[in-house]
Amino acid sequence: MSTEEEKHRVRVGKNGYLFQTDEDIFGRLTGEVNLSEKDLAEWTVTFRERISVSGYSNARYFMFVVPERHVVYREFLPDGVLISEDRPITRLIRHFEEKGLSDSIVYPIGFMESARRMMAPYPKGGSHWNGFG
């Protein structure tokens, strides 16, 4: 199978939920593919530069990270797929906490999980959040 074919594949989870396989998403969510120390250092430099540039105009910089549908709907993932607490976003957040930068990163996973009680933030068969999400 070509890389392009793999990019557009989906895996079927429980209750018919579909999950895309793009960008090695399952490897990233299970922690098998992760950020290296070099990656974290580069993120830190970039993040500090953005905060600094924003400060020139008296603005505050925030980085908003949309929770992956796979995490929000983790109970519907295919059998054997377990979301790691050591995946790229959690590693980045912990690293930023160590560097005193965590107040500028927004990762609303708890909100998205709670919001599911009111309305689905992602469609059952899609990969992109909807207007409610």
PDB file of C-alpha atoms in Angstrom:
ATOM      1  CA  MET A   1       0.000   0.000   0.000  1.00  0.00           C
ATOM      2  CA  SER A   2       1.299   3.427  -0.916  1.00  0.00           C
ATOM      3  CA  THR A   3       1.789   6.220   1.592  1.00  0.00           C
ATOM      4  CA  GLU A   4      -1.041   8.136  -0.069  1.00  0.00           C
ATOM      5  CA  GLU A   5      -3.389   5.149   0.313  1.00  0.00           C
ATOM      6  CA  GLU A   6      -2.424   4.757   3.981  1.00  0.00           C
ATOM      7  CA  LYS A   7      -3.057   8.455   4.547  1.00  0.00           C
ATOM      8  CA  HIS A   8      -6.722   8.049   3.685  1.00  0.00           C
ATOM      9  CA  ARG A   9      -7.453   4.834   5.580  1.00  0.00           C
ATOM     10  CA  VAL A  10      -9.742   4.496   8.532  1.00  0.00           C
ATOM     11  CA  ARG A  11     -10.059   1.948  11.283  1.00  0.00           C
ATOM     12  CA  VAL A  12     -13.429   0.903  12.549  1.00  0.00           C
ATOM     13  CA  GLY A  13     -13.888   1.145  16.288  1.00  0.00           C
ATOM     14  CA  LYS A  14     -16.673   0.113  18.604  1.00  0.00           C
ATOM     15  CA  ASN A  15     -20.277   1.034  17.754  1.00  0.00           C
ATOM     16  CA  GLY A  16     -19.235   1.838  14.183  1.00  0.00           C
ATOM     17  CA  TYR A  17     -17.036   4.812  15.080  1.00  0.00           C
ATOM     18  CA  LEU A  18     -14.470   5.534  12.378  1.00  0.00           C
ATOM     19  CA  PHE A  19     -10.930   6.742  13.135  1.00  0.00           C
ATOM     20  CA  GLN A  20      -8.498   8.032  10.498  1.00  0.00           C
ATOM     21  CA  THR A  21      -4.947   6.719  10.376  1.00  0.00           C
ATOM     22  CA  ASP A  22      -3.351   9.905   8.960  1.00  0.00           C
ATOM     23  CA  GLU A  23       0.004  11.171  10.248  1.00  0.00           C
ATOM     24  CA  ASP A  24       0.725   8.046  12.303  1.00  0.00           C
ATOM     25  CA  ILE A  25      -2.060   9.081  14.669  1.00  0.00           C
ATOM     26  CA  PHE A  26      -2.272   5.726  16.436  1.00  0.00           C
ATOM     27  CA  GLY A  27       1.492   5.703  17.025  1.00  0.00           C
ATOM     28  CA  ARG A  28       1.343   9.220  18.456  1.00  0.00           C
ATOM     29  CA  LEU A  29      -1.650   8.504  20.694  1.00  0.00           C
ATOM     30  CA  THR A  30      -0.161   5.319  22.112  1.00  0.00           C
ATOM     31  CA  GLY A  31       3.161   7.095  22.720  1.00  0.00           C
ATOM     32  CA  GLU A  32       5.103   4.864  20.312  1.00  0.00           C
ATOM     33  CA  VAL A  33       5.838   7.988  18.240  1.00  0.00           C
ATOM     34  CA  ASN A  34       6.733  10.950  20.414  1.00  0.00           C
ATOM     35  CA  LEU A  35       8.649  14.195  20.756  1.00  0.00           C
ATOM     36  CA  SER A  36      12.387  13.952  21.371  1.00  0.00           C
ATOM     37  CA  GLU A  37      14.370  16.219  23.685  1.00  0.00           C
ATOM     38  CA  LYS A  38      15.501  18.099  20.564  1.00  0.00           C
ATOM     39  CA  ASP A  39      11.877  18.532  19.465  1.00  0.00           C
ATOM     40  CA  LEU A  40      10.933  19.862  22.893  1.00  0.00           C
ATOM     41  CA  ALA A  41      13.845  22.307  22.855  1.00  0.00           C
ATOM     42  CA  GLU A  42      12.794  23.582  19.409  1.00  0.00           C
ATOM     43  CA  TRP A  43       9.173  23.984  20.581  1.00  0.00           C
ATOM     44  CA  THR A  44      10.420  25.955  23.593  1.00  0.00           C
ATOM     45  CA  VAL A  45      12.450  28.365  21.456  1.00  0.00           C
ATOM     46  CA  THR A  46       9.568  28.855  19.024  1.00  0.00           C
ATOM     47  CA  PHE A  47       7.036  29.309  21.808  1.00  0.00           C
ATOM     48  CA  ARG A  48       9.183  31.870  23.638  1.00  0.00           C
ATOM     49  CA  GLU A  49       9.701  33.806  20.380  1.00  0.00           C
ATOM     50  CA  ARG A  50       5.952  33.927  19.774  1.00  0.00           C
ATOM     51  CA  ILE A  51       5.287  35.105  23.334  1.00  0.00           C
ATOM     52  CA  SER A  52       7.954  37.783  22.942  1.00  0.00           C
ATOM     53  CA  VAL A  53       6.632  39.043  19.600  1.00  0.00           C
ATOM     54  CA  SER A  54       3.088  39.172  20.981  1.00  0.00           C
ATOM     55  CA  GLY A  55       4.332  41.247  23.893  1.00  0.00           C
ATOM     56  CA  TYR A  56       5.529  43.991  21.523  1.00  0.00           C
ATOM     57  CA  SER A  57       1.895  44.827  20.801  1.00  0.00           C
ATOM     58  CA  ASN A  58       0.740  44.264  24.392  1.00  0.00           C
ATOM     59  CA  ALA A  59      -0.964  41.057  23.352  1.00  0.00           C
ATOM     60  CA  ARG A  60      -0.807  37.726  25.087  1.00  0.00           C
ATOM     61  CA  TYR A  61       0.083  34.636  23.066  1.00  0.00           C
ATOM     62  CA  PHE A  62      -1.860  31.427  23.486  1.00  0.00           C
ATOM     63  CA  MET A  63      -1.445  28.167  21.645  1.00  0.00           C
ATOM     64  CA  PHE A  64      -4.729  26.295  21.377  1.00  0.00           C
ATOM     65  CA  VAL A  65      -4.377  22.559  20.763  1.00  0.00           C
ATOM     66  CA  VAL A  66      -7.534  20.813  19.602  1.00  0.00           C
ATOM     67  CA  PRO A  67      -7.912  17.430  21.315  1.00  0.00           C
ATOM     68  CA  GLU A  68      -7.827  14.550  18.868  1.00  0.00           C
ATOM     69  CA  ARG A  69     -11.157  12.926  18.243  1.00  0.00           C
ATOM     70  CA  HIS A  70      -9.475   9.637  19.105  1.00  0.00           C
ATOM     71  CA  VAL A  71      -8.852  10.903  22.666  1.00  0.00           C
ATOM     72  CA  VAL A  72     -12.272  12.490  23.149  1.00  0.00           C
ATOM     73  CA  TYR A  73     -13.915   9.227  22.058  1.00  0.00           C
ATOM     74  CA  ARG A  74     -11.294   6.845  23.453  1.00  0.00           C
ATOM     75  CA  GLU A  75     -13.861   4.298  24.642  1.00  0.00           C
ATOM     76  CA  PHE A  76     -14.839   3.688  21.005  1.00  0.00           C
ATOM     77  CA  LEU A  77     -11.306   3.016  19.734  1.00  0.00           C
ATOM     78  CA  PRO A  78     -10.596  -0.391  18.226  1.00  0.00           C
ATOM     79  CA  ASP A  79      -9.672  -3.101  20.729  1.00  0.00           C
ATOM     80  CA  GLY A  80      -6.052  -2.968  21.817  1.00  0.00           C
ATOM     81  CA  VAL A  81      -5.576   0.775  21.217  1.00  0.00           C
ATOM     82  CA  LEU A  82      -4.775   2.484  24.500  1.00  0.00           C
ATOM     83  CA  ILE A  83      -4.244   6.227  24.790  1.00  0.00           C
ATOM     84  CA  SER A  84      -0.954   6.937  26.549  1.00  0.00           C
ATOM     85  CA  GLU A  85      -0.484   9.650  29.141  1.00  0.00           C
ATOM     86  CA  ASP A  86       2.960  10.080  27.548  1.00  0.00           C
ATOM     87  CA  ARG A  87       2.021  11.180  24.040  1.00  0.00           C
ATOM     88  CA  PRO A  88       3.253  14.275  22.158  1.00  0.00           C
ATOM     89  CA  ILE A  89       0.746  16.777  23.579  1.00  0.00           C
ATOM     90  CA  THR A  90       1.094  15.601  27.177  1.00  0.00           C
ATOM     91  CA  ARG A  91       4.864  15.539  26.865  1.00  0.00           C
ATOM     92  CA  LEU A  92       4.827  19.085  25.473  1.00  0.00           C
ATOM     93  CA  ILE A  93       2.530  20.339  28.249  1.00  0.00           C
ATOM     94  CA  ARG A  94       4.742  18.779  30.947  1.00  0.00           C
ATOM     95  CA  HIS A  95       7.842  20.268  29.309  1.00  0.00           C
ATOM     96  CA  PHE A  96       6.228  23.715  29.161  1.00  0.00           C
ATOM     97  CA  GLU A  97       5.241  23.395  32.839  1.00  0.00           C
ATOM     98  CA  GLU A  98       8.902  22.756  33.689  1.00  0.00           C
ATOM     99  CA  LYS A  99       9.880  25.859  31.681  1.00  0.00           C
ATOM    100  CA  GLY A 100       7.172  28.071  33.200  1.00  0.00           C
ATOM    101  CA  LEU A 101       5.275  28.346  29.928  1.00  0.00           C
ATOM    102  CA  SER A 102       2.187  26.255  30.635  1.00  0.00           C
ATOM    103  CA  ASP A 103      -0.141  29.230  31.237  1.00  0.00           C
ATOM    104  CA  SER A 104       0.031  30.023  27.508  1.00  0.00           C
ATOM    105  CA  ILE A 105      -1.022  26.625  26.182  1.00  0.00           C
ATOM    106  CA  VAL A 106      -4.696  25.672  26.025  1.00  0.00           C
ATOM    107  CA  TYR A 107      -5.602  21.997  25.672  1.00  0.00           C
ATOM    108  CA  PRO A 108      -9.311  21.665  26.529  1.00  0.00           C
ATOM    109  CA  ILE A 109      -9.532  17.875  26.707  1.00  0.00           C
ATOM    110  CA  GLY A 110     -11.607  17.892  29.900  1.00  0.00           C
ATOM    111  CA  PHE A 111     -14.044  20.392  28.421  1.00  0.00           C
ATOM    112  CA  MET A 112     -14.417  18.404  25.188  1.00  0.00           C
ATOM    113  CA  GLU A 113     -15.031  15.186  27.103  1.00  0.00           C
ATOM    114  CA  SER A 114     -17.617  16.896  29.330  1.00  0.00           C
ATOM    115  CA  ALA A 115     -19.280  18.638  26.390  1.00  0.00           C
ATOM    116  CA  ARG A 116     -20.156  15.259  24.885  1.00  0.00           C
ATOM    117  CA  ARG A 117     -23.002  15.014  27.430  1.00  0.00           C
ATOM    118  CA  MET A 118     -24.720  17.972  25.699  1.00  0.00           C
ATOM    119  CA  MET A 119     -23.856  17.350  22.065  1.00  0.00           C
ATOM    120  CA  ALA A 120     -21.269  15.522  19.970  1.00  0.00           C
ATOM    121  CA  PRO A 121     -18.240  17.774  19.281  1.00  0.00           C
ATOM    122  CA  TYR A 122     -17.201  15.439  16.439  1.00  0.00           C
ATOM    123  CA  PRO A 123     -19.393  13.462  14.049  1.00  0.00           C
ATOM    124  CA  LYS A 124     -19.452   9.692  14.527  1.00  0.00           C
ATOM    125  CA  GLY A 125     -17.976   9.028  11.088  1.00  0.00           C
ATOM    126  CA  GLY A 126     -15.799  12.106  10.615  1.00  0.00           C
ATOM    127  CA  SER A 127     -12.417  13.294  11.783  1.00  0.00           C
ATOM    128  CA  HIS A 128     -12.976  17.036  12.113  1.00  0.00           C
ATOM    129  CA  TRP A 129     -14.770  18.787  14.935  1.00  0.00           C
ATOM    130  CA  ASN A 130     -18.081  20.413  14.163  1.00  0.00           C
ATOM    131  CA  GLY A 131     -19.436  23.872  15.031  1.00  0.00           C
ATOM    132  CA  PHE A 132     -20.292  22.790  18.570  1.00  0.00           C
ATOM    133  CA  GLY A 133     -16.795  21.382  19.101  1.00  0.00           C
TER     134      GLY A 133
END
